[in-house]
Amino acid sequence: MHKRIFLILASTLVIAACSTTRPDVATDQVSQRRSIDANVDAAMTKLAAQAPASTELVRKARGVLVFPAVISAGFIVGGSHGQGALRVGGRTEGYYSSTAVSVGLLAGADSKAVYILFMTDDALAKFRSSKGWTAGADASVSILKSGADVGIDTQTAQRPVLGYVLTNAGLMANVSVDGTKTSRLDL
Protein backbone atom coordinates (compact mmCIF):
# COMPACT_ATOMS: atom_id res chain seq x y z
CA MET A 1 0.00 0.00 0.00
CA HIS A 2 2.76 2.47 0.90
CA LYS A 3 4.65 1.49 -2.26
CA ARG A 4 1.61 2.21 -4.36
CA ILE A 5 1.10 5.70 -2.80
CA PHE A 6 4.80 6.38 -3.17
CA LEU A 7 4.73 5.36 -6.86
CA ILE A 8 1.66 7.49 -7.55
CA LEU A 9 3.26 10.53 -5.87
CA ALA A 10 6.58 9.95 -7.62
CA SER A 11 4.86 9.55 -10.99
CA THR A 12 2.88 12.72 -10.45
CA LEU A 13 6.04 14.68 -9.60
CA VAL A 14 7.90 13.30 -12.62
CA ILE A 15 5.02 14.16 -14.96
CA ALA A 16 4.76 17.66 -13.47
CA ALA A 17 8.51 18.20 -13.76
CA CYS A 18 8.57 17.04 -17.38
CA SER A 19 5.59 19.09 -18.43
CA THR A 20 6.24 21.09 -21.57
CA THR A 21 3.33 23.46 -21.12
CA ARG A 22 4.39 27.03 -20.65
CA PRO A 23 3.29 29.09 -17.69
CA ASP A 24 0.01 30.89 -18.06
CA VAL A 25 0.97 34.15 -19.77
CA ALA A 26 -2.31 35.83 -18.78
CA THR A 27 -1.64 35.08 -15.10
CA ASP A 28 1.90 36.47 -15.42
CA GLN A 29 0.56 39.66 -17.02
CA VAL A 30 -2.05 40.10 -14.28
CA SER A 31 0.66 39.62 -11.68
CA GLN A 32 2.94 42.13 -13.44
CA ARG A 33 0.15 44.72 -13.69
CA ARG A 34 -0.66 44.30 -9.99
CA SER A 35 3.01 44.70 -9.08
CA ILE A 36 3.40 47.86 -11.17
CA ASP A 37 0.17 49.32 -9.73
CA ALA A 38 1.31 48.64 -6.15
CA ASN A 39 4.68 50.27 -6.85
CA VAL A 40 3.00 53.29 -8.48
CA ASP A 41 0.69 53.67 -5.44
CA ALA A 42 3.71 53.62 -3.10
CA ALA A 43 5.60 56.10 -5.30
CA MET A 44 2.63 58.51 -5.33
CA THR A 45 2.40 58.35 -1.54
CA LYS A 46 6.13 59.06 -1.26
CA LEU A 47 5.89 62.05 -3.63
CA ALA A 48 3.02 63.56 -1.63
CA ALA A 49 5.00 63.14 1.60
CA GLN A 50 8.23 64.64 0.23
CA ALA A 51 6.70 67.37 -1.94
CA PRO A 52 3.32 68.39 -0.48
CA ALA A 53 2.63 70.95 -3.26
CA SER A 54 2.74 68.07 -5.76
CA THR A 55 -0.64 66.87 -4.48
CA GLU A 56 -2.40 69.89 -5.98
CA LEU A 57 -0.54 69.57 -9.29
CA VAL A 58 -1.31 65.85 -9.51
CA ARG A 59 -4.96 66.61 -8.86
CA LYS A 60 -4.99 69.22 -11.66
CA ALA A 61 -3.04 67.07 -14.13
CA ARG A 62 -4.97 65.43 -16.97
CA GLY A 63 -2.72 62.39 -16.59
CA VAL A 64 0.29 61.31 -14.56
CA LEU A 65 2.94 58.91 -15.86
CA VAL A 66 4.77 57.29 -12.94
CA PHE A 67 7.93 55.21 -13.06
CA PRO A 68 8.48 54.12 -9.43
CA ALA A 69 11.99 52.73 -9.94
CA VAL A 70 14.11 53.84 -12.87
CA ILE A 71 17.40 52.00 -12.46
CA SER A 72 20.46 53.71 -13.93
CA ALA A 73 23.85 52.04 -14.23
CA GLY A 74 27.01 52.42 -16.20
CA PHE A 75 30.64 53.27 -16.45
CA ILE A 76 31.25 56.15 -18.87
CA VAL A 77 28.37 54.84 -21.04
CA GLY A 78 25.24 54.13 -19.08
CA GLY A 79 21.60 53.45 -19.38
CA SER A 80 18.42 53.47 -17.41
CA HIS A 81 15.23 51.46 -17.49
CA GLY A 82 11.99 51.32 -15.56
CA GLN A 83 8.37 50.27 -15.81
CA GLY A 84 5.38 52.29 -14.75
CA ALA A 85 1.81 53.29 -15.42
CA LEU A 86 -0.20 56.17 -16.80
CA ARG A 87 -2.88 57.29 -14.36
CA VAL A 88 -5.84 59.33 -15.55
CA GLY A 89 -8.36 60.37 -12.93
CA GLY A 90 -6.52 58.21 -10.40
CA ARG A 91 -7.00 55.03 -12.48
CA THR A 92 -4.41 53.14 -14.48
CA GLU A 93 -4.92 53.66 -18.22
CA GLY A 94 -1.85 51.80 -19.50
CA TYR A 95 1.57 50.40 -18.66
CA TYR A 96 4.83 51.79 -20.03
CA SER A 97 8.57 51.29 -20.05
CA SER A 98 11.17 54.03 -19.83
CA THR A 99 14.62 53.74 -21.42
CA ALA A 100 17.52 56.16 -21.78
CA VAL A 101 21.18 56.00 -22.73
CA SER A 102 23.77 58.45 -21.45
CA VAL A 103 27.45 59.16 -22.00
CA GLY A 104 29.70 61.08 -19.65
CA LEU A 105 31.39 60.82 -16.31
CA LEU A 106 29.36 57.90 -15.04
CA ALA A 107 30.29 55.23 -12.55
CA GLY A 108 27.90 53.16 -10.48
CA ALA A 109 24.20 52.68 -10.24
CA ASP A 110 21.19 54.40 -8.69
CA SER A 111 17.44 54.31 -8.62
CA LYS A 112 14.95 57.12 -8.84
CA ALA A 113 11.22 57.62 -9.24
CA VAL A 114 10.13 59.73 -12.21
CA TYR A 115 6.76 61.48 -12.42
CA ILE A 116 5.54 63.13 -15.63
CA LEU A 117 2.43 65.31 -15.24
CA PHE A 118 0.44 66.09 -18.38
CA MET A 119 -1.23 69.36 -17.43
CA THR A 120 -3.27 69.86 -20.62
CA ASP A 121 -5.61 67.65 -22.63
CA ASP A 122 -3.48 68.30 -25.72
CA ALA A 123 -0.24 67.16 -24.05
CA LEU A 124 -1.93 63.99 -22.79
CA ALA A 125 -3.50 63.28 -26.21
CA LYS A 126 -0.12 63.64 -27.95
CA PHE A 127 1.45 61.23 -25.48
CA ARG A 128 -1.34 58.67 -25.84
CA SER A 129 -1.28 58.78 -29.65
CA SER A 130 2.48 58.36 -29.95
CA LYS A 131 4.07 55.02 -30.83
CA GLY A 132 7.13 55.96 -28.79
CA TRP A 133 7.24 59.23 -26.87
CA THR A 134 10.59 60.89 -26.14
CA ALA A 135 10.96 63.59 -23.50
CA GLY A 136 12.58 66.68 -24.95
CA ALA A 137 11.78 65.73 -28.56
CA ASP A 138 8.01 65.12 -28.40
CA ALA A 139 7.43 67.48 -25.48
CA SER A 140 9.50 69.65 -23.21
CA VAL A 141 9.31 68.45 -19.62
CA SER A 142 9.81 71.11 -16.95
CA ILE A 143 11.34 69.34 -13.96
CA LEU A 144 10.30 70.92 -10.69
CA LYS A 145 13.27 71.41 -8.41
CA SER A 146 13.52 70.76 -4.70
CA GLY A 147 13.02 74.42 -3.75
CA ALA A 148 10.00 74.69 -6.05
CA ASP A 149 7.76 72.85 -3.61
CA VAL A 150 7.57 75.87 -1.32
CA GLY A 151 5.40 77.63 -3.85
CA ILE A 152 4.88 76.62 -7.44
CA ASP A 153 4.29 79.77 -9.43
CA THR A 154 1.42 80.24 -11.83
CA GLN A 155 3.71 80.31 -14.86
CA THR A 156 5.21 76.92 -13.97
CA ALA A 157 1.82 75.36 -13.27
CA GLN A 158 0.61 76.42 -16.75
CA ARG A 159 3.30 74.49 -18.65
CA PRO A 160 1.88 71.52 -20.59
CA VAL A 161 4.22 68.88 -19.12
CA LEU A 162 5.78 68.99 -15.66
CA GLY A 163 7.91 66.46 -13.87
CA TYR A 164 9.41 65.40 -10.57
CA VAL A 165 12.43 63.18 -9.99
CA LEU A 166 12.69 61.66 -6.54
CA THR A 167 15.50 59.61 -4.97
CA ASN A 168 15.80 58.22 -1.46
CA ALA A 169 17.51 61.50 -0.56
CA GLY A 170 14.52 63.54 -1.77
CA LEU A 171 13.67 65.65 -4.82
CA MET A 172 16.52 66.02 -7.28
CA ALA A 173 17.56 69.40 -8.60
CA ASN A 174 19.19 70.13 -11.97
CA VAL A 175 18.19 66.87 -13.64
CA SER A 176 16.75 66.29 -17.05
CA VAL A 177 14.64 63.54 -18.52
CA ASP A 178 15.36 64.71 -22.07
CA GLY A 179 16.11 61.79 -24.36
CA THR A 180 14.14 59.33 -22.23
CA LYS A 181 12.02 57.15 -24.52
CA THR A 182 8.69 55.87 -23.26
CA SER A 183 6.94 52.94 -24.92
CA ARG A 184 3.65 51.22 -24.16
CA LEU A 185 3.86 47.71 -22.68
CA ASP A 186 1.50 44.99 -23.87
CA LEU A 187 0.22 43.95 -20.46
Tab-separated table of C-alpha atoms in Angstrom:
chain	number	residue	atom	x	y	z
A	1	MET	CA	0.000	0.000	0.000
A	2	HIS	CA	2.761	2.469	0.902
A	3	LYS	CA	4.647	1.491	-2.261
A	4	ARG	CA	1.613	2.211	-4.364
A	5	ILE	CA	1.102	5.700	-2.803
A	6	PHE	CA	4.799	6.383	-3.170
A	7	LEU	CA	4.727	5.356	-6.856
A	8	ILE	CA	1.657	7.492	-7.545
A	9	LEU	CA	3.255	10.526	-5.866
A	10	ALA	CA	6.584	9.949	-7.618
A	11	SER	CA	4.865	9.546	-10.992
A	12	THR	CA	2.877	12.723	-10.451
A	13	LEU	CA	6.040	14.679	-9.601
A	14	VAL	CA	7.902	13.302	-12.625
A	15	ILE	CA	5.024	14.164	-14.956
A	16	ALA	CA	4.756	17.656	-13.470
A	17	ALA	CA	8.511	18.197	-13.763
A	18	CYS	CA	8.567	17.036	-17.380
A	19	SER	CA	5.595	19.094	-18.429
A	20	THR	CA	6.238	21.086	-21.571
A	21	THR	CA	3.331	23.462	-21.117
A	22	ARG	CA	4.386	27.025	-20.654
A	23	PRO	CA	3.292	29.093	-17.693
A	24	ASP	CA	0.006	30.891	-18.062
A	25	VAL	CA	0.967	34.154	-19.769
A	26	ALA	CA	-2.305	35.832	-18.779
A	27	THR	CA	-1.638	35.081	-15.097
A	28	ASP	CA	1.902	36.474	-15.420
A	29	GLN	CA	0.565	39.657	-17.018
A	30	VAL	CA	-2.051	40.102	-14.279
A	31	SER	CA	0.662	39.619	-11.684
A	32	GLN	CA	2.940	42.126	-13.441
A	33	ARG	CA	0.146	44.721	-13.685
A	34	ARG	CA	-0.655	44.305	-9.987
A	35	SER	CA	3.006	44.703	-9.077
A	36	ILE	CA	3.404	47.860	-11.170
A	37	ASP	CA	0.172	49.323	-9.731
A	38	ALA	CA	1.309	48.639	-6.154
A	39	ASN	CA	4.684	50.272	-6.845
A	40	VAL	CA	2.995	53.290	-8.476
A	41	ASP	CA	0.691	53.668	-5.443
A	42	ALA	CA	3.709	53.615	-3.102
A	43	ALA	CA	5.595	56.104	-5.297
A	44	MET	CA	2.632	58.510	-5.333
A	45	THR	CA	2.397	58.348	-1.544
A	46	LYS	CA	6.129	59.060	-1.263
A	47	LEU	CA	5.888	62.047	-3.629
A	48	ALA	CA	3.019	63.557	-1.629
A	49	ALA	CA	4.998	63.143	1.603
A	50	GLN	CA	8.230	64.640	0.233
A	51	ALA	CA	6.705	67.368	-1.944
A	52	PRO	CA	3.316	68.387	-0.481
A	53	ALA	CA	2.633	70.948	-3.260
A	54	SER	CA	2.742	68.066	-5.758
A	55	THR	CA	-0.636	66.874	-4.478
A	56	GLU	CA	-2.396	69.893	-5.982
A	57	LEU	CA	-0.537	69.572	-9.292
A	58	VAL	CA	-1.306	65.851	-9.514
A	59	ARG	CA	-4.965	66.610	-8.860
A	60	LYS	CA	-4.991	69.219	-11.657
A	61	ALA	CA	-3.041	67.066	-14.131
A	62	ARG	CA	-4.967	65.426	-16.971
A	63	GLY	CA	-2.716	62.385	-16.589
A	64	VAL	CA	0.294	61.310	-14.559
A	65	LEU	CA	2.939	58.915	-15.859
A	66	VAL	CA	4.767	57.293	-12.944
A	67	PHE	CA	7.931	55.212	-13.060
A	68	PRO	CA	8.480	54.122	-9.434
A	69	ALA	CA	11.992	52.732	-9.936
A	70	VAL	CA	14.113	53.839	-12.872
A	71	ILE	CA	17.398	52.000	-12.463
A	72	SER	CA	20.463	53.707	-13.933
A	73	ALA	CA	23.847	52.037	-14.230
A	74	GLY	CA	27.015	52.419	-16.197
A	75	PHE	CA	30.638	53.265	-16.455
A	76	ILE	CA	31.246	56.154	-18.870
A	77	VAL	CA	28.372	54.838	-21.039
A	78	GLY	CA	25.235	54.125	-19.076
A	79	GLY	CA	21.598	53.446	-19.381
A	80	SER	CA	18.416	53.473	-17.408
A	81	HIS	CA	15.233	51.461	-17.489
A	82	GLY	CA	11.992	51.323	-15.558
A	83	GLN	CA	8.370	50.274	-15.807
A	84	GLY	CA	5.375	52.291	-14.748
A	85	ALA	CA	1.813	53.285	-15.416
A	86	LEU	CA	-0.198	56.175	-16.799
A	87	ARG	CA	-2.881	57.288	-14.364
A	88	VAL	CA	-5.840	59.330	-15.551
A	89	GLY	CA	-8.361	60.371	-12.930
A	90	GLY	CA	-6.523	58.208	-10.398
A	91	ARG	CA	-7.003	55.028	-12.478
A	92	THR	CA	-4.413	53.137	-14.484
A	93	GLU	CA	-4.922	53.663	-18.224
A	94	GLY	CA	-1.852	51.799	-19.501
A	95	TYR	CA	1.567	50.397	-18.663
A	96	TYR	CA	4.831	51.795	-20.025
A	97	SER	CA	8.572	51.288	-20.054
A	98	SER	CA	11.166	54.031	-19.830
A	99	THR	CA	14.615	53.737	-21.418
A	100	ALA	CA	17.517	56.158	-21.778
A	101	VAL	CA	21.181	56.004	-22.734
A	102	SER	CA	23.767	58.451	-21.445
A	103	VAL	CA	27.449	59.155	-22.002
A	104	GLY	CA	29.701	61.080	-19.650
A	105	LEU	CA	31.392	60.820	-16.308
A	106	LEU	CA	29.359	57.896	-15.042
A	107	ALA	CA	30.291	55.227	-12.548
A	108	GLY	CA	27.904	53.161	-10.480
A	109	ALA	CA	24.198	52.676	-10.236
A	110	ASP	CA	21.192	54.396	-8.690
A	111	SER	CA	17.437	54.307	-8.621
A	112	LYS	CA	14.951	57.116	-8.845
A	113	ALA	CA	11.221	57.620	-9.242
A	114	VAL	CA	10.131	59.731	-12.209
A	115	TYR	CA	6.759	61.479	-12.423
A	116	ILE	CA	5.543	63.134	-15.629
A	117	LEU	CA	2.427	65.305	-15.235
A	118	PHE	CA	0.439	66.091	-18.375
A	119	MET	CA	-1.228	69.361	-17.435
A	120	THR	CA	-3.274	69.860	-20.624
A	121	ASP	CA	-5.609	67.654	-22.631
A	122	ASP	CA	-3.475	68.299	-25.716
A	123	ALA	CA	-0.242	67.158	-24.050
A	124	LEU	CA	-1.932	63.987	-22.793
A	125	ALA	CA	-3.501	63.282	-26.208
A	126	LYS	CA	-0.117	63.645	-27.953
A	127	PHE	CA	1.447	61.226	-25.476
A	128	ARG	CA	-1.338	58.672	-25.843
A	129	SER	CA	-1.280	58.777	-29.647
A	130	SER	CA	2.482	58.355	-29.951
A	131	LYS	CA	4.074	55.025	-30.826
A	132	GLY	CA	7.126	55.956	-28.785
A	133	TRP	CA	7.238	59.227	-26.875
A	134	THR	CA	10.594	60.885	-26.139
A	135	ALA	CA	10.964	63.586	-23.497
A	136	GLY	CA	12.576	66.683	-24.952
A	137	ALA	CA	11.776	65.726	-28.559
A	138	ASP	CA	8.013	65.120	-28.398
A	139	ALA	CA	7.430	67.475	-25.480
A	140	SER	CA	9.504	69.654	-23.213
A	141	VAL	CA	9.310	68.447	-19.620
A	142	SER	CA	9.809	71.115	-16.951
A	143	ILE	CA	11.336	69.339	-13.964
A	144	LEU	CA	10.298	70.917	-10.689
A	145	LYS	CA	13.266	71.412	-8.407
A	146	SER	CA	13.523	70.759	-4.702
A	147	GLY	CA	13.017	74.418	-3.749
A	148	ALA	CA	9.998	74.693	-6.047
A	149	ASP	CA	7.759	72.855	-3.613
A	150	VAL	CA	7.567	75.870	-1.323
A	151	GLY	CA	5.405	77.635	-3.851
A	152	ILE	CA	4.883	76.617	-7.441
A	153	ASP	CA	4.293	79.773	-9.432
A	154	THR	CA	1.416	80.244	-11.830
A	155	GLN	CA	3.707	80.307	-14.863
A	156	THR	CA	5.213	76.916	-13.974
A	157	ALA	CA	1.821	75.358	-13.274
A	158	GLN	CA	0.609	76.417	-16.749
A	159	ARG	CA	3.296	74.494	-18.649
A	160	PRO	CA	1.879	71.523	-20.588
A	161	VAL	CA	4.221	68.883	-19.119
A	162	LEU	CA	5.785	68.990	-15.661
A	163	GLY	CA	7.915	66.458	-13.868
A	164	TYR	CA	9.411	65.403	-10.566
A	165	VAL	CA	12.432	63.184	-9.990
A	166	LEU	CA	12.686	61.662	-6.536
A	167	THR	CA	15.496	59.615	-4.970
A	168	ASN	CA	15.803	58.220	-1.461
A	169	ALA	CA	17.512	61.503	-0.559
A	170	GLY	CA	14.519	63.540	-1.774
A	171	LEU	CA	13.669	65.646	-4.817
A	172	MET	CA	16.522	66.015	-7.283
A	173	ALA	CA	17.556	69.405	-8.600
A	174	ASN	CA	19.185	70.130	-11.966
A	175	VAL	CA	18.191	66.870	-13.639
A	176	SER	CA	16.753	66.294	-17.055
A	177	VAL	CA	14.643	63.536	-18.516
A	178	ASP	CA	15.357	64.709	-22.073
A	179	GLY	CA	16.105	61.788	-24.364
A	180	THR	CA	14.143	59.329	-22.232
A	181	LYS	CA	12.017	57.146	-24.516
A	182	THR	CA	8.694	55.867	-23.258
A	183	SER	CA	6.940	52.938	-24.918
A	184	ARG	CA	3.654	51.216	-24.155
A	185	LEU	CA	3.858	47.714	-22.681
A	186	ASP	CA	1.501	44.989	-23.865
A	187	LEU	CA	0.215	43.953	-20.461
